[in-house]
Coordinates of C-alpha atoms and ligand atoms in Angstrom, one line a residue:
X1 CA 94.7 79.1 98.1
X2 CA 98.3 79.1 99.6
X3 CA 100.0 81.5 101.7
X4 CA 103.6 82.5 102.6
X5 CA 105.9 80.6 105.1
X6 CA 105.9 83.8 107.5
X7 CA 102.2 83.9 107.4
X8 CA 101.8 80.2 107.9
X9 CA 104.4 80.3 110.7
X10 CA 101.9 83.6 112.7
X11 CA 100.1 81.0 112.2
X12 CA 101.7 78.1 114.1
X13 CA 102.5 80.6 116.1
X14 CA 99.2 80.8 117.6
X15 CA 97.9 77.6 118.0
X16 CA 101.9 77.5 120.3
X17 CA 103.5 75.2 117.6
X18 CA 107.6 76.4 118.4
X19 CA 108.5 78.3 115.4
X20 CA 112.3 79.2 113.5
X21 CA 111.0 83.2 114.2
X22 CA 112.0 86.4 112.4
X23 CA 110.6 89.5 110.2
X24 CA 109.6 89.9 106.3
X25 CA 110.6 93.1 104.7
X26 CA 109.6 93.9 101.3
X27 CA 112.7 96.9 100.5
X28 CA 116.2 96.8 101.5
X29 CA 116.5 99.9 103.0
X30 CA 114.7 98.2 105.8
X31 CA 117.0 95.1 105.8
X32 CA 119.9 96.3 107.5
X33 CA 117.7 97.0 110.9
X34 CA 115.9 93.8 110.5
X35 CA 119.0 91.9 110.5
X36 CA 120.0 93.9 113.8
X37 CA 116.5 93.3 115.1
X38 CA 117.1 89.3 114.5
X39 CA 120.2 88.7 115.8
X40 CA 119.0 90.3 119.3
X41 CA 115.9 89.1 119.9
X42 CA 117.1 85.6 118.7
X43 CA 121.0 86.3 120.4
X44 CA 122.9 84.8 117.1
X45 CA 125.3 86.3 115.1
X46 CA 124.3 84.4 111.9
X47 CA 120.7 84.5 110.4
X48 CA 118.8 83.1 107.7
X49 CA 117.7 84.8 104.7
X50 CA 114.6 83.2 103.2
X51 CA 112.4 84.5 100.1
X52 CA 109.0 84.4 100.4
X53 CA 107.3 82.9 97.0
X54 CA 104.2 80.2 97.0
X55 CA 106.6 77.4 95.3
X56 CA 108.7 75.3 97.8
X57 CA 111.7 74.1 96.3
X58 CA 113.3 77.7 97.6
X59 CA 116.7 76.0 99.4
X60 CA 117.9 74.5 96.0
X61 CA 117.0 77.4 93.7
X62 CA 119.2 79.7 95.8
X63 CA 116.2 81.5 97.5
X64 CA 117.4 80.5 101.3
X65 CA 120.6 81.6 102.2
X66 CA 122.8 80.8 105.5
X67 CA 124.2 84.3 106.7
X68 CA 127.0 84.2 109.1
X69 CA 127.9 87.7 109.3
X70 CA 125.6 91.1 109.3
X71 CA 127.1 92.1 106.0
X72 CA 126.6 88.3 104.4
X73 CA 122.8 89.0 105.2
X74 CA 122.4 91.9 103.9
X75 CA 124.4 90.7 100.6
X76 CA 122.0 87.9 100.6
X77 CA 118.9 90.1 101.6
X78 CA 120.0 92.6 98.4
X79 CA 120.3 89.4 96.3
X80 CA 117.6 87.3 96.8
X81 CA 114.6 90.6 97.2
X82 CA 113.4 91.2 93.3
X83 CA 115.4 87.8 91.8
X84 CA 113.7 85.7 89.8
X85 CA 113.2 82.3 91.8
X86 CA 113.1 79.4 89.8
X87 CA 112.3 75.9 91.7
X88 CA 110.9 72.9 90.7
X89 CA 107.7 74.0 91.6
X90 CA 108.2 77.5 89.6
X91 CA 108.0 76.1 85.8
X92 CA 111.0 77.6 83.9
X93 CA 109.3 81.1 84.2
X94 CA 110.1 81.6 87.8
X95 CA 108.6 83.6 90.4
X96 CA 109.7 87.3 91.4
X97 CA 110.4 87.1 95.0
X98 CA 108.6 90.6 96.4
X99 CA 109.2 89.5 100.2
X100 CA 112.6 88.2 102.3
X101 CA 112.3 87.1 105.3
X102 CA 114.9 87.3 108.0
X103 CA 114.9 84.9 110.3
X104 CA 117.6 83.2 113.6
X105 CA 119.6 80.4 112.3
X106 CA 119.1 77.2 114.1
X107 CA 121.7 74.3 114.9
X108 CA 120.3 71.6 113.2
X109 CA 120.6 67.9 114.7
X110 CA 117.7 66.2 112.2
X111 CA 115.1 67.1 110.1
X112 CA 111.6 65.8 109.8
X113 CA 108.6 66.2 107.3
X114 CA 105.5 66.2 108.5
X115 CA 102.1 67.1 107.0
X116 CA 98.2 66.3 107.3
X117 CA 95.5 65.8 104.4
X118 CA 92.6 64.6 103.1
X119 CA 92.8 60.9 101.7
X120 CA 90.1 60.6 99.5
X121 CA 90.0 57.0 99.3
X122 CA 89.6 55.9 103.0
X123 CA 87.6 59.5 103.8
X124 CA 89.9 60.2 106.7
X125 CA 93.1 62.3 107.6
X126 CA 96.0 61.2 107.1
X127 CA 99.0 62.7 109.4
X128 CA 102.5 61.5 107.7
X129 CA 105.9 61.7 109.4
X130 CA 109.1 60.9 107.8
X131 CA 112.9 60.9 109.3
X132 CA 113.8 62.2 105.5
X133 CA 113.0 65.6 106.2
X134 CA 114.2 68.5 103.9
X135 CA 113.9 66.9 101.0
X136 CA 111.6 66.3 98.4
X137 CA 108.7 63.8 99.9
X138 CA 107.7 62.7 96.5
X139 CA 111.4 61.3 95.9
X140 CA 110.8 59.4 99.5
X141 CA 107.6 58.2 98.2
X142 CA 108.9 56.8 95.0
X143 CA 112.1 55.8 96.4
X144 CA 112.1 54.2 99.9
X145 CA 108.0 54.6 100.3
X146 CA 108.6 52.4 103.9
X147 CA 110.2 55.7 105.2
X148 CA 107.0 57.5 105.4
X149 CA 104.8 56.7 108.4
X150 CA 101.0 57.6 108.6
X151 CA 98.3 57.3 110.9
X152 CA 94.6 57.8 109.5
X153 CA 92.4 59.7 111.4
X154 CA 88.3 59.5 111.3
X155 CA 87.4 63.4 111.3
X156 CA 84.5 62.0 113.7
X157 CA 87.2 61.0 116.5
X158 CA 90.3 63.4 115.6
X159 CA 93.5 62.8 116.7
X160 CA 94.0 60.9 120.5
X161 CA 97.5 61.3 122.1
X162 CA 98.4 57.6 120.9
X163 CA 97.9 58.7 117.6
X164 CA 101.2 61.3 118.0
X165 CA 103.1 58.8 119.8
X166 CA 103.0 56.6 117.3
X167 CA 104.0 59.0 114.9
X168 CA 106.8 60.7 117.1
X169 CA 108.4 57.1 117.5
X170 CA 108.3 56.5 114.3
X171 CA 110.9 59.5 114.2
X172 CA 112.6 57.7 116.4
X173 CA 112.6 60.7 119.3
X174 CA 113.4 60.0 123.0
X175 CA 113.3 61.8 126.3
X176 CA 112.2 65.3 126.2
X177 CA 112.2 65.8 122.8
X178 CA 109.5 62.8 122.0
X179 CA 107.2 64.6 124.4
X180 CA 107.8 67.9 122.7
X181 CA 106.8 66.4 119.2
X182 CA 103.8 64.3 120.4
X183 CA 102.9 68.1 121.8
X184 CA 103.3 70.0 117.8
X185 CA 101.5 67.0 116.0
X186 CA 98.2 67.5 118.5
X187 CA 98.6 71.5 118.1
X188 CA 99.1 70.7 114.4
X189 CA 96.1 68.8 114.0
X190 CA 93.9 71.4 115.6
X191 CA 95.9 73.5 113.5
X192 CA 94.2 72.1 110.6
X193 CA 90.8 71.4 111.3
X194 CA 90.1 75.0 112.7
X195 CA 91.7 76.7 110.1
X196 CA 89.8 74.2 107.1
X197 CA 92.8 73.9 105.3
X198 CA 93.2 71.5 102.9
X199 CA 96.8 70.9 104.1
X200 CA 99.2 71.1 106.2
X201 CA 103.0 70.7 105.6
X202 CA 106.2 71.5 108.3
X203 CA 109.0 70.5 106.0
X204 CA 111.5 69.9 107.9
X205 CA 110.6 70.4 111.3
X206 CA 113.7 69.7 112.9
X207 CA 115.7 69.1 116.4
X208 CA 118.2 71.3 117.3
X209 CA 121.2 70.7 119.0
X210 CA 120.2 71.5 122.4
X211 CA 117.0 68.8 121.5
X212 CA 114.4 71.4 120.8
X213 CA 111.7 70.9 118.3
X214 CA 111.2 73.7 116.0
X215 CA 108.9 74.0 112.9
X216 CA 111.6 75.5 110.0
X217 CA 108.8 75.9 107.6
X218 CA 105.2 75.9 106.8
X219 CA 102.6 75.1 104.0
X220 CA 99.0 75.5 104.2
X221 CA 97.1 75.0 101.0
X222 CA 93.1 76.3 101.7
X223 CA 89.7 75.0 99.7
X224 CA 88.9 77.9 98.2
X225 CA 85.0 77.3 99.1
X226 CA 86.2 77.5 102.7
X227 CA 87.4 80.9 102.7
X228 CA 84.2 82.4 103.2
X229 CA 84.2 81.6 106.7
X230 CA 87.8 82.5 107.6
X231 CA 88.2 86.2 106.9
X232 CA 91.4 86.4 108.1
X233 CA 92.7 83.8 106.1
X234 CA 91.1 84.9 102.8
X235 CA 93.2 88.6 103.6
X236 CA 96.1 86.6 103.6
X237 CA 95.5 86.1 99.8
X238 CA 99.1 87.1 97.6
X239 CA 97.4 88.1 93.9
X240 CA 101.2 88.6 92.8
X241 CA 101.3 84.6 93.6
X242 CA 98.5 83.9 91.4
X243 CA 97.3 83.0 87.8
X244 CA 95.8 86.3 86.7
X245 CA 92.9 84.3 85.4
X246 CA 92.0 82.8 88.6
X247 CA 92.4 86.6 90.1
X248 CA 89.9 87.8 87.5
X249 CA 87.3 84.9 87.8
X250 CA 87.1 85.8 91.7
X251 CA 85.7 89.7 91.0
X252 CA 82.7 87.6 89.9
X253 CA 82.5 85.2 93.0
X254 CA 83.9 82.6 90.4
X255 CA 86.0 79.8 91.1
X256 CA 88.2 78.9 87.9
X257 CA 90.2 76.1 87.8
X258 CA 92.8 75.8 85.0
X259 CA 92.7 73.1 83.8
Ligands
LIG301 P1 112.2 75.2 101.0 O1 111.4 74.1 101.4 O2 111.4 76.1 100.1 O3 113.5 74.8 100.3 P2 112.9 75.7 103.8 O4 112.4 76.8 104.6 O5 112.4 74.3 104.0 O6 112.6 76.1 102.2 O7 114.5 75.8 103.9 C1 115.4 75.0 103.2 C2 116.5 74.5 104.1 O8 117.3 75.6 104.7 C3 116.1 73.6 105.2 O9 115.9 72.3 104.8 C4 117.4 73.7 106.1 O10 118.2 72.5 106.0 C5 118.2 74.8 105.5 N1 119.0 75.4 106.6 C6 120.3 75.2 106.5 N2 121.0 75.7 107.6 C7 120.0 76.3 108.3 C8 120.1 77.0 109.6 N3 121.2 77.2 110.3 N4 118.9 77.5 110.1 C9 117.8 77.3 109.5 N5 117.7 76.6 108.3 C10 118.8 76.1 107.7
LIG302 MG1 110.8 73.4 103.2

């Protein structure tokens, strides 16, 4: 199961992993005080307006819009709620975006990926860090695979502090800033193994310009067999987001995989 960005981010958010912050709304009339609400709490005049849909890919489908101005927010905010978003991770079809969310706009010095998973083959975690943040990590994969740094950790031991340093130097961080990330990749990894999930992706987590380190976005993909013992996370279930099949087999405790 996967959830939204804004969910994922509450998420973060509790385990103190420094999030880009803001509100969903799901009908305009409620945009124009959102957009108020954001740019006080966060004190900027410009915010971003983000669409909240399963697929990542949103950026470069047109689903994540810069907003200088009040008015440009709300122009995106009327765009981008009931569009059809396609992405690469859409199919052709697309996927209705039912949610925005409204969030402060950052300055952005670098951007990072970063994300934990299973590896099947060596029966550990593996925690991967890249400087190429923002973009596609298969294309980094395929393309300049020594770009991507990993550490493998036995579930048995979890993650030790030289473990994130590792991993924050290989980001080539300094000062303040190096502490900072060694900090979110601990909190990220108990992120994971309390919440079971099957993955976790900040893509990009990024330094600002006054060398803060702030997760932009989250994905958190869930074993479905799991669920049963994290209620909370099951109610965070979108059907809208899912294959009506698979929404049908689970009225009969059923766990369908399309093949
Ligand atoms: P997706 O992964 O679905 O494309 P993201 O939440 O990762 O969605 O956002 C896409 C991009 O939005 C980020 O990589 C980031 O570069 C960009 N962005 C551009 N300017 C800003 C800004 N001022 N504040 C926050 N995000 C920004
Ligand atoms: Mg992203």
């Amino acid at each position: 199961m996967k959830i939204h960005e804004y969910q994922g981010k509450n998420i973060f958010k509790d385990f103190g992993i420094p999030i880009q912050d803001g509100y969903v709304i799901e009908d305009i009339g409620e945009a124009p005080a959102t957009i108020e609400k954001v740019q006080k709490e966060f004190n900027s005049e410009a915010v971003m307006v983000k669409a909240q849909i399963h697929a990542g890919g949103r950026g470069k489908g047109g689903g994540v819009k810069y907003s200088p101005t009040p008015e440009k927010a709300l122009e995106n905010a009327q765009n981008i709620l009931g569009m059809n978003l396609v992405t690469h991770q859409t199919g052709a079809e697309g996927q209705k975006v039912r949610k925005v969310y409204i969030t402060e706009a950052l300055d952005i010095k670098k951007e990072f990926y970063c994300a934990i998973t299973l590896d099947r083959s060596q029966t550990k975690d593996v925690f991967m860090v890249s400087t190429e943040g923002g973009v596609e990590i298969e294309k980094v994969a395929e393309e300049t695979p020594e770009k991507i740094i990993k550490v493998w950790l036995d579930p048995l031991v979890g993650m030790k502090s030289f473990h994130a340093r590792k991993l924050a130097f290989g980001l080539e961080l300094t000062g303040d800033a190096l502490k900072t990330a060694v900090k979110v990749f601990m909190k990220m990894y108990q992120c994971y193994v309390r919440t079971d999930a099957s993955l976790v992706e900040i893509n990009p987590l990024v330094l600002t310009e006054d060398d803060r380190v702030v997760a932009l976005d989250a994905k958190f993909n869930f074993d479905g067999n799991a669920l049963y013992r994290h209620p909370e996370i099951a109610a965070l279930r979108d059907q809208h987001e899912e294959d009506p099949t698979e929404v049908e087999a689970r009225k009969f405790d059923l766990n369908y995989i399309k093949l």
